[in-house]
């Protein structure tokens, strides 16, 4: 795994998976700092390279009255503060071409949401910032089909691109993970991340609030390690039921360390 584009990442020489973790959305500075500090303590103890994640704005909502954020500039400034205070690389998702250069001033990795993985102008704009571009595979797309999204980054002069598996639409209100997709995308030549929380969403509920199965996070993560994932993505929160976004599928923060310890043992067993 090449971490050269993330000079402030810890444990770059560790033979371990990397972790992208944080709240779904930036809700407040206090919550972001609490999560970053605790996950940082855990990953320091376990020797896991860690990237803090938080969405500065949630653009893909089921209802118009759903929480979208606390303000773009305010949330981006919190992301920058987290990175500075704890010496961590940070990431957030972007939704439109104009957001790429703005967000790149505050974070180290730009994430392309799954529904937008075919948006050429968005991907090109992200690539041209020179930041790492993490493209989530669309719920409607095959793993092999991500070759073209990846190539857009390379053709824009940026070779720092990651691909993230986050499940495939199954019926109208569920997702499934085809773990053949991890080695398939790895063969394209880029690091592959498993999104262990969004892959357990149950979207399109009649209530207008997405459901989830967080009790399966550990299972998804173990299978991802076995099938060769380079990194894991987990949204976590001290009190998921009180989270402003994706409350139904986030991992309780106090469960993270135990799961990561098991995943390290799984990785050691297959090496």
PDB file of C-alpha atoms in Angstrom:
ATOM      1  CA  UNK A   1       0.000   0.000   0.000  1.00  0.00           C
ATOM      2  CA  UNK A   2       1.438   3.371  -1.075  1.00  0.00           C
ATOM      3  CA  UNK A   3       0.744   6.137   1.437  1.00  0.00           C
ATOM      4  CA  UNK A   4       3.007   8.710  -0.239  1.00  0.00           C
ATOM      5  CA  UNK A   5       0.067  11.047  -0.869  1.00  0.00           C
ATOM      6  CA  UNK A   6      -0.727  11.022   2.872  1.00  0.00           C
ATOM      7  CA  UNK A   7       2.521  12.177   4.518  1.00  0.00           C
ATOM      8  CA  UNK A   8       0.892  12.576   7.938  1.00  0.00           C
ATOM      9  CA  UNK A   9      -0.511   9.050   8.157  1.00  0.00           C
ATOM     10  CA  UNK A  10       0.782   6.885  10.997  1.00  0.00           C
ATOM     11  CA  UNK A  11       2.039   3.296  10.706  1.00  0.00           C
ATOM     12  CA  UNK A  12       2.590   3.568   6.956  1.00  0.00           C
ATOM     13  CA  UNK A  13       5.127   0.755   7.206  1.00  0.00           C
ATOM     14  CA  UNK A  14       2.835  -1.555   9.151  1.00  0.00           C
ATOM     15  CA  UNK A  15       1.702  -4.655   7.318  1.00  0.00           C
ATOM     16  CA  UNK A  16      -1.902  -3.991   8.176  1.00  0.00           C
ATOM     17  CA  UNK A  17      -5.187  -2.847   6.663  1.00  0.00           C
ATOM     18  CA  UNK A  18      -5.952   0.856   6.933  1.00  0.00           C
ATOM     19  CA  UNK A  19      -9.077   2.281   8.540  1.00  0.00           C
ATOM     20  CA  UNK A  20     -11.340   5.109   7.396  1.00  0.00           C
ATOM     21  CA  UNK A  21     -13.649   5.906  10.304  1.00  0.00           C
ATOM     22  CA  UNK A  22     -15.684   8.697  11.814  1.00  0.00           C
ATOM     23  CA  UNK A  23     -19.242   9.977  12.016  1.00  0.00           C
ATOM     24  CA  UNK A  24     -21.518   9.933   8.991  1.00  0.00           C
ATOM     25  CA  UNK A  25     -21.835  13.715   9.127  1.00  0.00           C
ATOM     26  CA  UNK A  26     -20.030  16.462  11.013  1.00  0.00           C
ATOM     27  CA  UNK A  27     -22.608  17.322  13.658  1.00  0.00           C
ATOM     28  CA  UNK A  28     -20.472  19.383  16.023  1.00  0.00           C
ATOM     29  CA  UNK A  29     -16.833  20.029  16.813  1.00  0.00           C
ATOM     30  CA  UNK A  30     -17.135  18.278  20.164  1.00  0.00           C
ATOM     31  CA  UNK A  31     -18.491  15.045  18.678  1.00  0.00           C
ATOM     32  CA  UNK A  32     -15.930  15.016  15.866  1.00  0.00           C
ATOM     33  CA  UNK A  33     -13.083  15.532  18.332  1.00  0.00           C
ATOM     34  CA  UNK A  34     -14.370  12.844  20.681  1.00  0.00           C
ATOM     35  CA  UNK A  35     -14.568  10.279  17.885  1.00  0.00           C
ATOM     36  CA  UNK A  36     -11.217  11.204  16.340  1.00  0.00           C
ATOM     37  CA  UNK A  37      -9.460  11.073  19.707  1.00  0.00           C
ATOM     38  CA  UNK A  38     -10.891   7.687  20.660  1.00  0.00           C
ATOM     39  CA  UNK A  39     -10.368   6.032  17.263  1.00  0.00           C
ATOM     40  CA  UNK A  40      -6.878   7.523  17.167  1.00  0.00           C
ATOM     41  CA  UNK A  41      -6.073   6.005  20.556  1.00  0.00           C
ATOM     42  CA  UNK A  42      -7.299   2.597  19.411  1.00  0.00           C
ATOM     43  CA  UNK A  43      -5.475   2.616  16.091  1.00  0.00           C
ATOM     44  CA  UNK A  44      -2.260   3.881  17.737  1.00  0.00           C
ATOM     45  CA  UNK A  45      -2.453   0.966  20.148  1.00  0.00           C
ATOM     46  CA  UNK A  46      -3.052  -1.549  17.364  1.00  0.00           C
ATOM     47  CA  UNK A  47      -0.732  -0.091  14.732  1.00  0.00           C
ATOM     48  CA  UNK A  48      -3.466   0.604  12.167  1.00  0.00           C
ATOM     49  CA  UNK A  49      -3.100   3.487   9.685  1.00  0.00           C
ATOM     50  CA  UNK A  50      -6.111   5.760  10.303  1.00  0.00           C
ATOM     51  CA  UNK A  51      -7.959   8.357   8.232  1.00  0.00           C
ATOM     52  CA  UNK A  52     -10.721  10.382   9.910  1.00  0.00           C
ATOM     53  CA  UNK A  53     -13.954  10.617   7.928  1.00  0.00           C
ATOM     54  CA  UNK A  54     -16.847  13.038   8.210  1.00  0.00           C
ATOM     55  CA  UNK A  55     -19.256  14.402   5.611  1.00  0.00           C
ATOM     56  CA  UNK A  56     -19.328  18.188   5.665  1.00  0.00           C
ATOM     57  CA  UNK A  57     -22.707  18.062   3.957  1.00  0.00           C
ATOM     58  CA  UNK A  58     -25.192  15.267   3.250  1.00  0.00           C
ATOM     59  CA  UNK A  59     -26.575  15.918  -0.204  1.00  0.00           C
ATOM     60  CA  UNK A  60     -28.300  12.564  -0.768  1.00  0.00           C
ATOM     61  CA  UNK A  61     -31.306  12.557   1.546  1.00  0.00           C
ATOM     62  CA  UNK A  62     -34.610  10.710   1.366  1.00  0.00           C
ATOM     63  CA  UNK A  63     -36.661  13.683   2.579  1.00  0.00           C
ATOM     64  CA  UNK A  64     -36.320  17.410   2.273  1.00  0.00           C
ATOM     65  CA  UNK A  65     -36.476  17.801   6.057  1.00  0.00           C
ATOM     66  CA  UNK A  66     -33.567  15.382   6.701  1.00  0.00           C
ATOM     67  CA  UNK A  67     -30.400  16.691   8.330  1.00  0.00           C
ATOM     68  CA  UNK A  68     -27.879  17.912   5.761  1.00  0.00           C
ATOM     69  CA  UNK A  69     -25.218  19.626   7.844  1.00  0.00           C
ATOM     70  CA  UNK A  70     -24.185  22.480  10.098  1.00  0.00           C
ATOM     71  CA  UNK A  71     -22.863  24.665   7.262  1.00  0.00           C
ATOM     72  CA  UNK A  72     -20.203  23.862   4.696  1.00  0.00           C
ATOM     73  CA  UNK A  73     -17.430  26.153   5.889  1.00  0.00           C
ATOM     74  CA  UNK A  74     -18.023  25.385   9.556  1.00  0.00           C
ATOM     75  CA  UNK A  75     -17.921  21.624   8.975  1.00  0.00           C
ATOM     76  CA  UNK A  76     -14.853  21.789   6.724  1.00  0.00           C
ATOM     77  CA  UNK A  77     -13.033  23.868   9.318  1.00  0.00           C
ATOM     78  CA  UNK A  78     -13.812  21.190  11.925  1.00  0.00           C
ATOM     79  CA  UNK A  79     -12.333  18.545   9.622  1.00  0.00           C
ATOM     80  CA  UNK A  80      -9.171  20.630   9.299  1.00  0.00           C
ATOM     81  CA  UNK A  81      -9.014  21.087  13.079  1.00  0.00           C
ATOM     82  CA  UNK A  82      -9.295  17.335  13.615  1.00  0.00           C
ATOM     83  CA  UNK A  83      -6.413  16.743  11.236  1.00  0.00           C
ATOM     84  CA  UNK A  84      -4.254  19.376  12.880  1.00  0.00           C
ATOM     85  CA  UNK A  85      -4.998  18.431  16.476  1.00  0.00           C
ATOM     86  CA  UNK A  86      -4.463  14.693  16.126  1.00  0.00           C
ATOM     87  CA  UNK A  87      -2.029  14.605  13.216  1.00  0.00           C
ATOM     88  CA  UNK A  88      -4.425  12.602  11.049  1.00  0.00           C
ATOM     89  CA  UNK A  89      -5.306  12.605   7.363  1.00  0.00           C
ATOM     90  CA  UNK A  90      -8.976  13.379   6.795  1.00  0.00           C
ATOM     91  CA  UNK A  91     -11.606  12.688   4.156  1.00  0.00           C
ATOM     92  CA  UNK A  92     -15.039  13.921   3.136  1.00  0.00           C
ATOM     93  CA  UNK A  93     -17.360  13.342   0.214  1.00  0.00           C
ATOM     94  CA  UNK A  94     -18.102  15.877  -2.511  1.00  0.00           C
ATOM     95  CA  UNK A  95     -21.165  16.086  -4.704  1.00  0.00           C
ATOM     96  CA  UNK A  96     -20.518  18.633  -7.456  1.00  0.00           C
ATOM     97  CA  UNK A  97     -17.591  19.796  -9.564  1.00  0.00           C
ATOM     98  CA  UNK A  98     -17.325  23.148  -7.792  1.00  0.00           C
ATOM     99  CA  UNK A  99     -16.928  21.461  -4.405  1.00  0.00           C
ATOM    100  CA  UNK A 100     -13.692  19.660  -5.268  1.00  0.00           C
ATOM    101  CA  UNK A 101     -11.280  22.572  -5.005  1.00  0.00           C
ATOM    102  CA  UNK A 102     -13.119  23.931  -1.961  1.00  0.00           C
ATOM    103  CA  UNK A 103     -12.988  20.681   0.017  1.00  0.00           C
ATOM    104  CA  UNK A 104      -9.403  19.978  -1.069  1.00  0.00           C
ATOM    105  CA  UNK A 105      -8.267  22.989   0.964  1.00  0.00           C
ATOM    106  CA  UNK A 106      -9.335  21.186   4.153  1.00  0.00           C
ATOM    107  CA  UNK A 107      -8.955  17.405   3.637  1.00  0.00           C
ATOM    108  CA  UNK A 108      -6.486  14.886   2.220  1.00  0.00           C
ATOM    109  CA  UNK A 109      -8.829  12.438   0.468  1.00  0.00           C
ATOM    110  CA  UNK A 110     -11.862  13.326  -1.643  1.00  0.00           C
ATOM    111  CA  UNK A 111     -14.612  10.713  -1.662  1.00  0.00           C
ATOM    112  CA  UNK A 112     -16.968  10.301  -4.621  1.00  0.00           C
ATOM    113  CA  UNK A 113     -20.372   9.015  -3.435  1.00  0.00           C
ATOM    114  CA  UNK A 114     -21.650   5.773  -4.936  1.00  0.00           C
ATOM    115  CA  UNK A 115     -24.578   7.366  -6.749  1.00  0.00           C
ATOM    116  CA  UNK A 116     -22.129   9.767  -8.434  1.00  0.00           C
ATOM    117  CA  UNK A 117     -19.416   7.330  -9.487  1.00  0.00           C
ATOM    118  CA  UNK A 118     -20.202   7.854 -13.184  1.00  0.00           C
ATOM    119  CA  UNK A 119     -20.148  11.676 -13.025  1.00  0.00           C
ATOM    120  CA  UNK A 120     -17.171  12.477 -15.231  1.00  0.00           C
ATOM    121  CA  UNK A 121     -16.867  16.193 -14.434  1.00  0.00           C
ATOM    122  CA  UNK A 122     -16.975  15.481 -10.696  1.00  0.00           C
ATOM    123  CA  UNK A 123     -14.297  12.793 -10.857  1.00  0.00           C
ATOM    124  CA  UNK A 124     -12.048  14.877 -13.093  1.00  0.00           C
ATOM    125  CA  UNK A 125     -12.388  17.904 -10.811  1.00  0.00           C
ATOM    126  CA  UNK A 126     -11.472  15.779  -7.794  1.00  0.00           C
ATOM    127  CA  UNK A 127      -8.490  14.269  -9.612  1.00  0.00           C
ATOM    128  CA  UNK A 128      -7.152  17.656 -10.660  1.00  0.00           C
ATOM    129  CA  UNK A 129      -6.841  18.766  -7.017  1.00  0.00           C
ATOM    130  CA  UNK A 130      -3.985  16.268  -6.664  1.00  0.00           C
ATOM    131  CA  UNK A 131      -5.655  14.702  -3.637  1.00  0.00           C
ATOM    132  CA  UNK A 132      -6.304  10.999  -3.252  1.00  0.00           C
ATOM    133  CA  UNK A 133      -9.664  10.217  -4.892  1.00  0.00           C
ATOM    134  CA  UNK A 134     -11.733   7.456  -3.287  1.00  0.00           C
ATOM    135  CA  UNK A 135     -14.557   6.360  -5.589  1.00  0.00           C
ATOM    136  CA  UNK A 136     -17.386   4.347  -4.104  1.00  0.00           C
ATOM    137  CA  UNK A 137     -18.798   1.694  -6.422  1.00  0.00           C
ATOM    138  CA  UNK A 138     -22.376   2.436  -7.380  1.00  0.00           C
ATOM    139  CA  UNK A 139     -25.008   0.093  -5.990  1.00  0.00           C
ATOM    140  CA  UNK A 140     -26.028  -0.455  -9.623  1.00  0.00           C
ATOM    141  CA  UNK A 141     -22.551  -1.167 -11.019  1.00  0.00           C
ATOM    142  CA  UNK A 142     -20.378  -4.258 -11.365  1.00  0.00           C
ATOM    143  CA  UNK A 143     -16.928  -4.340  -9.811  1.00  0.00           C
ATOM    144  CA  UNK A 144     -15.348  -4.679 -13.255  1.00  0.00           C
ATOM    145  CA  UNK A 145     -17.255  -1.599 -14.391  1.00  0.00           C
ATOM    146  CA  UNK A 146     -15.250   0.513 -11.944  1.00  0.00           C
ATOM    147  CA  UNK A 147     -12.328   0.300 -14.365  1.00  0.00           C
ATOM    148  CA  UNK A 148     -13.744   3.264 -16.261  1.00  0.00           C
ATOM    149  CA  UNK A 149     -14.270   5.441 -13.183  1.00  0.00           C
ATOM    150  CA  UNK A 150     -10.692   4.696 -12.102  1.00  0.00           C
ATOM    151  CA  UNK A 151      -9.334   5.497 -15.545  1.00  0.00           C
ATOM    152  CA  UNK A 152     -10.907   8.962 -15.445  1.00  0.00           C
ATOM    153  CA  UNK A 153      -8.681   9.808 -12.475  1.00  0.00           C
ATOM    154  CA  UNK A 154      -5.579   8.435 -14.183  1.00  0.00           C
ATOM    155  CA  UNK A 155      -6.356  10.251 -17.422  1.00  0.00           C
ATOM    156  CA  UNK A 156      -6.580  13.477 -15.415  1.00  0.00           C
ATOM    157  CA  UNK A 157      -2.962  13.106 -14.323  1.00  0.00           C
ATOM    158  CA  UNK A 158      -3.576  11.680 -10.849  1.00  0.00           C
ATOM    159  CA  UNK A 159      -2.499   8.126  -9.994  1.00  0.00           C
ATOM    160  CA  UNK A 160      -3.804   8.254  -6.406  1.00  0.00           C
ATOM    161  CA  UNK A 161      -7.168   6.520  -6.696  1.00  0.00           C
ATOM    162  CA  UNK A 162      -8.910   4.074  -4.369  1.00  0.00           C
ATOM    163  CA  UNK A 163     -12.057   2.051  -5.060  1.00  0.00           C
ATOM    164  CA  UNK A 164     -14.651   1.263  -2.397  1.00  0.00           C
ATOM    165  CA  UNK A 165     -17.158  -1.585  -2.341  1.00  0.00           C
ATOM    166  CA  UNK A 166     -20.428  -0.698  -0.596  1.00  0.00           C
ATOM    167  CA  UNK A 167     -22.903  -3.350  -1.674  1.00  0.00           C
ATOM    168  CA  UNK A 168     -25.255  -3.899  -4.582  1.00  0.00           C
ATOM    169  CA  UNK A 169     -28.969  -3.164  -4.729  1.00  0.00           C
ATOM    170  CA  UNK A 170     -31.018  -6.253  -3.950  1.00  0.00           C
ATOM    171  CA  UNK A 171     -34.700  -5.672  -4.553  1.00  0.00           C
ATOM    172  CA  UNK A 172     -35.925  -2.259  -3.487  1.00  0.00           C
ATOM    173  CA  UNK A 173     -35.002  -2.082   0.185  1.00  0.00           C
ATOM    174  CA  UNK A 174     -31.816  -4.049   0.729  1.00  0.00           C
ATOM    175  CA  UNK A 175     -28.185  -4.434  -0.331  1.00  0.00           C
ATOM    176  CA  UNK A 176     -25.936  -7.472  -0.670  1.00  0.00           C
ATOM    177  CA  UNK A 177     -22.152  -7.692  -0.926  1.00  0.00           C
ATOM    178  CA  UNK A 178     -20.595  -9.825  -3.648  1.00  0.00           C
ATOM    179  CA  UNK A 179     -17.113 -10.389  -2.240  1.00  0.00           C
ATOM    180  CA  UNK A 180     -15.806 -11.396  -5.672  1.00  0.00           C
ATOM    181  CA  UNK A 181     -15.761  -7.657  -6.284  1.00  0.00           C
ATOM    182  CA  UNK A 182     -12.815  -7.030  -3.959  1.00  0.00           C
ATOM    183  CA  UNK A 183     -10.242  -9.116  -5.873  1.00  0.00           C
ATOM    184  CA  UNK A 184     -11.826  -7.986  -9.146  1.00  0.00           C
ATOM    185  CA  UNK A 185     -11.236  -4.322  -8.329  1.00  0.00           C
ATOM    186  CA  UNK A 186      -7.791  -4.996  -6.847  1.00  0.00           C
ATOM    187  CA  UNK A 187      -6.736  -6.466 -10.178  1.00  0.00           C
ATOM    188  CA  UNK A 188      -7.391  -3.068 -11.746  1.00  0.00           C
ATOM    189  CA  UNK A 189      -4.343  -1.825  -9.838  1.00  0.00           C
ATOM    190  CA  UNK A 190      -5.741   0.402  -7.094  1.00  0.00           C
ATOM    191  CA  UNK A 191      -6.242  -0.142  -3.355  1.00  0.00           C
ATOM    192  CA  UNK A 192      -9.708  -1.414  -2.476  1.00  0.00           C
ATOM    193  CA  UNK A 193     -11.728  -0.405   0.579  1.00  0.00           C
ATOM    194  CA  UNK A 194     -14.731  -2.214   2.052  1.00  0.00           C
ATOM    195  CA  UNK A 195     -17.452   0.063   3.370  1.00  0.00           C
ATOM    196  CA  UNK A 196     -18.644  -2.090   6.244  1.00  0.00           C
ATOM    197  CA  UNK A 197     -21.499   0.176   7.340  1.00  0.00           C
ATOM    198  CA  UNK A 198     -23.172   1.524   4.189  1.00  0.00           C
ATOM    199  CA  UNK A 199     -23.167  -1.976   2.704  1.00  0.00           C
ATOM    200  CA  UNK A 200     -25.588  -2.883   5.502  1.00  0.00           C
ATOM    201  CA  UNK A 201     -28.071  -0.128   4.790  1.00  0.00           C
ATOM    202  CA  UNK A 202     -31.709  -0.870   4.071  1.00  0.00           C
ATOM    203  CA  UNK A 203     -32.657   2.060   1.843  1.00  0.00           C
ATOM    204  CA  UNK A 204     -35.997   3.291   0.470  1.00  0.00           C
ATOM    205  CA  UNK A 205     -38.008   2.595   3.601  1.00  0.00           C
ATOM    206  CA  UNK A 206     -41.586   3.863   3.658  1.00  0.00           C
ATOM    207  CA  UNK A 207     -40.682   6.088   6.602  1.00  0.00           C
ATOM    208  CA  UNK A 208     -38.163   7.991   4.478  1.00  0.00           C
ATOM    209  CA  UNK A 209     -35.413   7.044   6.942  1.00  0.00           C
ATOM    210  CA  UNK A 210     -32.832   4.478   5.831  1.00  0.00           C
ATOM    211  CA  UNK A 211     -32.613   1.339   7.939  1.00  0.00           C
ATOM    212  CA  UNK A 212     -29.608  -0.859   8.621  1.00  0.00           C
ATOM    213  CA  UNK A 213     -28.140  -3.997  10.208  1.00  0.00           C
ATOM    214  CA  UNK A 214     -25.136  -2.868  12.273  1.00  0.00           C
ATOM    215  CA  UNK A 215     -24.943  -6.251  14.033  1.00  0.00           C
ATOM    216  CA  UNK A 216     -23.452  -7.580  10.757  1.00  0.00           C
ATOM    217  CA  UNK A 217     -20.567  -5.067  10.568  1.00  0.00           C
ATOM    218  CA  UNK A 218     -18.056  -7.493  12.070  1.00  0.00           C
ATOM    219  CA  UNK A 219     -19.102 -10.234   9.616  1.00  0.00           C
ATOM    220  CA  UNK A 220     -18.735  -7.959   6.586  1.00  0.00           C
ATOM    221  CA  UNK A 221     -15.350  -6.723   7.817  1.00  0.00           C
ATOM    222  CA  UNK A 222     -13.994 -10.233   8.400  1.00  0.00           C
ATOM    223  CA  UNK A 223     -15.047 -11.355   4.930  1.00  0.00           C
ATOM    224  CA  UNK A 224     -13.466  -8.244   3.418  1.00  0.00           C
ATOM    225  CA  UNK A 225     -10.116  -8.959   5.067  1.00  0.00           C
ATOM    226  CA  UNK A 226     -10.199 -12.578   3.891  1.00  0.00           C
ATOM    227  CA  UNK A 227     -10.927 -11.542   0.296  1.00  0.00           C
ATOM    228  CA  UNK A 228      -8.065  -9.043   0.203  1.00  0.00           C
ATOM    229  CA  UNK A 229      -9.400  -5.598   1.099  1.00  0.00           C
ATOM    230  CA  UNK A 230      -6.623  -3.056   1.643  1.00  0.00           C
ATOM    231  CA  UNK A 231      -8.746  -0.821   3.843  1.00  0.00           C
ATOM    232  CA  UNK A 232     -11.969  -0.786   5.850  1.00  0.00           C
ATOM    233  CA  UNK A 233     -14.508   2.023   6.096  1.00  0.00           C
ATOM    234  CA  UNK A 234     -16.671   2.204   9.220  1.00  0.00           C
ATOM    235  CA  UNK A 235     -18.928   4.977  10.379  1.00  0.00           C
ATOM    236  CA  UNK A 236     -18.969   5.130  14.159  1.00  0.00           C
ATOM    237  CA  UNK A 237     -20.572   7.292  16.821  1.00  0.00           C
ATOM    238  CA  UNK A 238     -20.658   7.375  20.643  1.00  0.00           C
ATOM    239  CA  UNK A 239     -24.470   7.193  20.551  1.00  0.00           C
ATOM    240  CA  UNK A 240     -25.644   6.002  17.115  1.00  0.00           C
ATOM    241  CA  UNK A 241     -29.329   6.374  18.001  1.00  0.00           C
ATOM    242  CA  UNK A 242     -28.720  10.100  18.519  1.00  0.00           C
ATOM    243  CA  UNK A 243     -26.711  10.601  15.318  1.00  0.00           C
ATOM    244  CA  UNK A 244     -28.108  13.107  12.843  1.00  0.00           C
ATOM    245  CA  UNK A 245     -27.438  10.867   9.820  1.00  0.00           C
ATOM    246  CA  UNK A 246     -27.279   7.088   9.205  1.00  0.00           C
ATOM    247  CA  UNK A 247     -28.120   6.303  12.810  1.00  0.00           C
ATOM    248  CA  UNK A 248     -29.468   2.870  11.866  1.00  0.00           C
ATOM    249  CA  UNK A 249     -26.250   1.405  10.490  1.00  0.00           C
ATOM    250  CA  UNK A 250     -23.400   3.022  12.439  1.00  0.00           C
ATOM    251  CA  UNK A 251     -21.096   1.121  14.763  1.00  0.00           C
ATOM    252  CA  UNK A 252     -21.211   2.112  18.443  1.00  0.00           C
ATOM    253  CA  UNK A 253     -17.813   3.619  19.232  1.00  0.00           C
ATOM    254  CA  UNK A 254     -17.323   1.420  22.290  1.00  0.00           C
ATOM    255  CA  UNK A 255     -17.445  -1.713  20.081  1.00  0.00           C
ATOM    256  CA  UNK A 256     -14.738  -0.639  17.652  1.00  0.00           C
ATOM    257  CA  UNK A 257     -11.604  -1.818  19.476  1.00  0.00           C
ATOM    258  CA  UNK A 258     -12.816  -5.374  20.007  1.00  0.00           C
ATOM    259  CA  UNK A 259     -13.738  -5.731  16.336  1.00  0.00           C
ATOM    260  CA  UNK A 260     -10.425  -4.327  15.133  1.00  0.00           C
ATOM    261  CA  UNK A 261      -8.507  -6.752  17.356  1.00  0.00           C
ATOM    262  CA  UNK A 262     -10.377  -9.670  15.779  1.00  0.00           C
ATOM    263  CA  UNK A 263      -9.722  -8.323  12.284  1.00  0.00           C
ATOM    264  CA  UNK A 264      -6.006  -8.087  12.935  1.00  0.00           C
ATOM    265  CA  UNK A 265      -6.015 -11.755  13.957  1.00  0.00           C
ATOM    266  CA  UNK A 266      -7.931 -12.665  10.801  1.00  0.00           C
ATOM    267  CA  UNK A 267      -5.402 -10.824   8.650  1.00  0.00           C
ATOM    268  CA  UNK A 268      -2.471 -12.471  10.426  1.00  0.00           C
ATOM    269  CA  UNK A 269      -4.035 -15.884   9.864  1.00  0.00           C
ATOM    270  CA  UNK A 270      -4.257 -15.507   6.082  1.00  0.00           C
ATOM    271  CA  UNK A 271      -0.864 -13.901   5.437  1.00  0.00           C
TER     272      UNK A 271
END
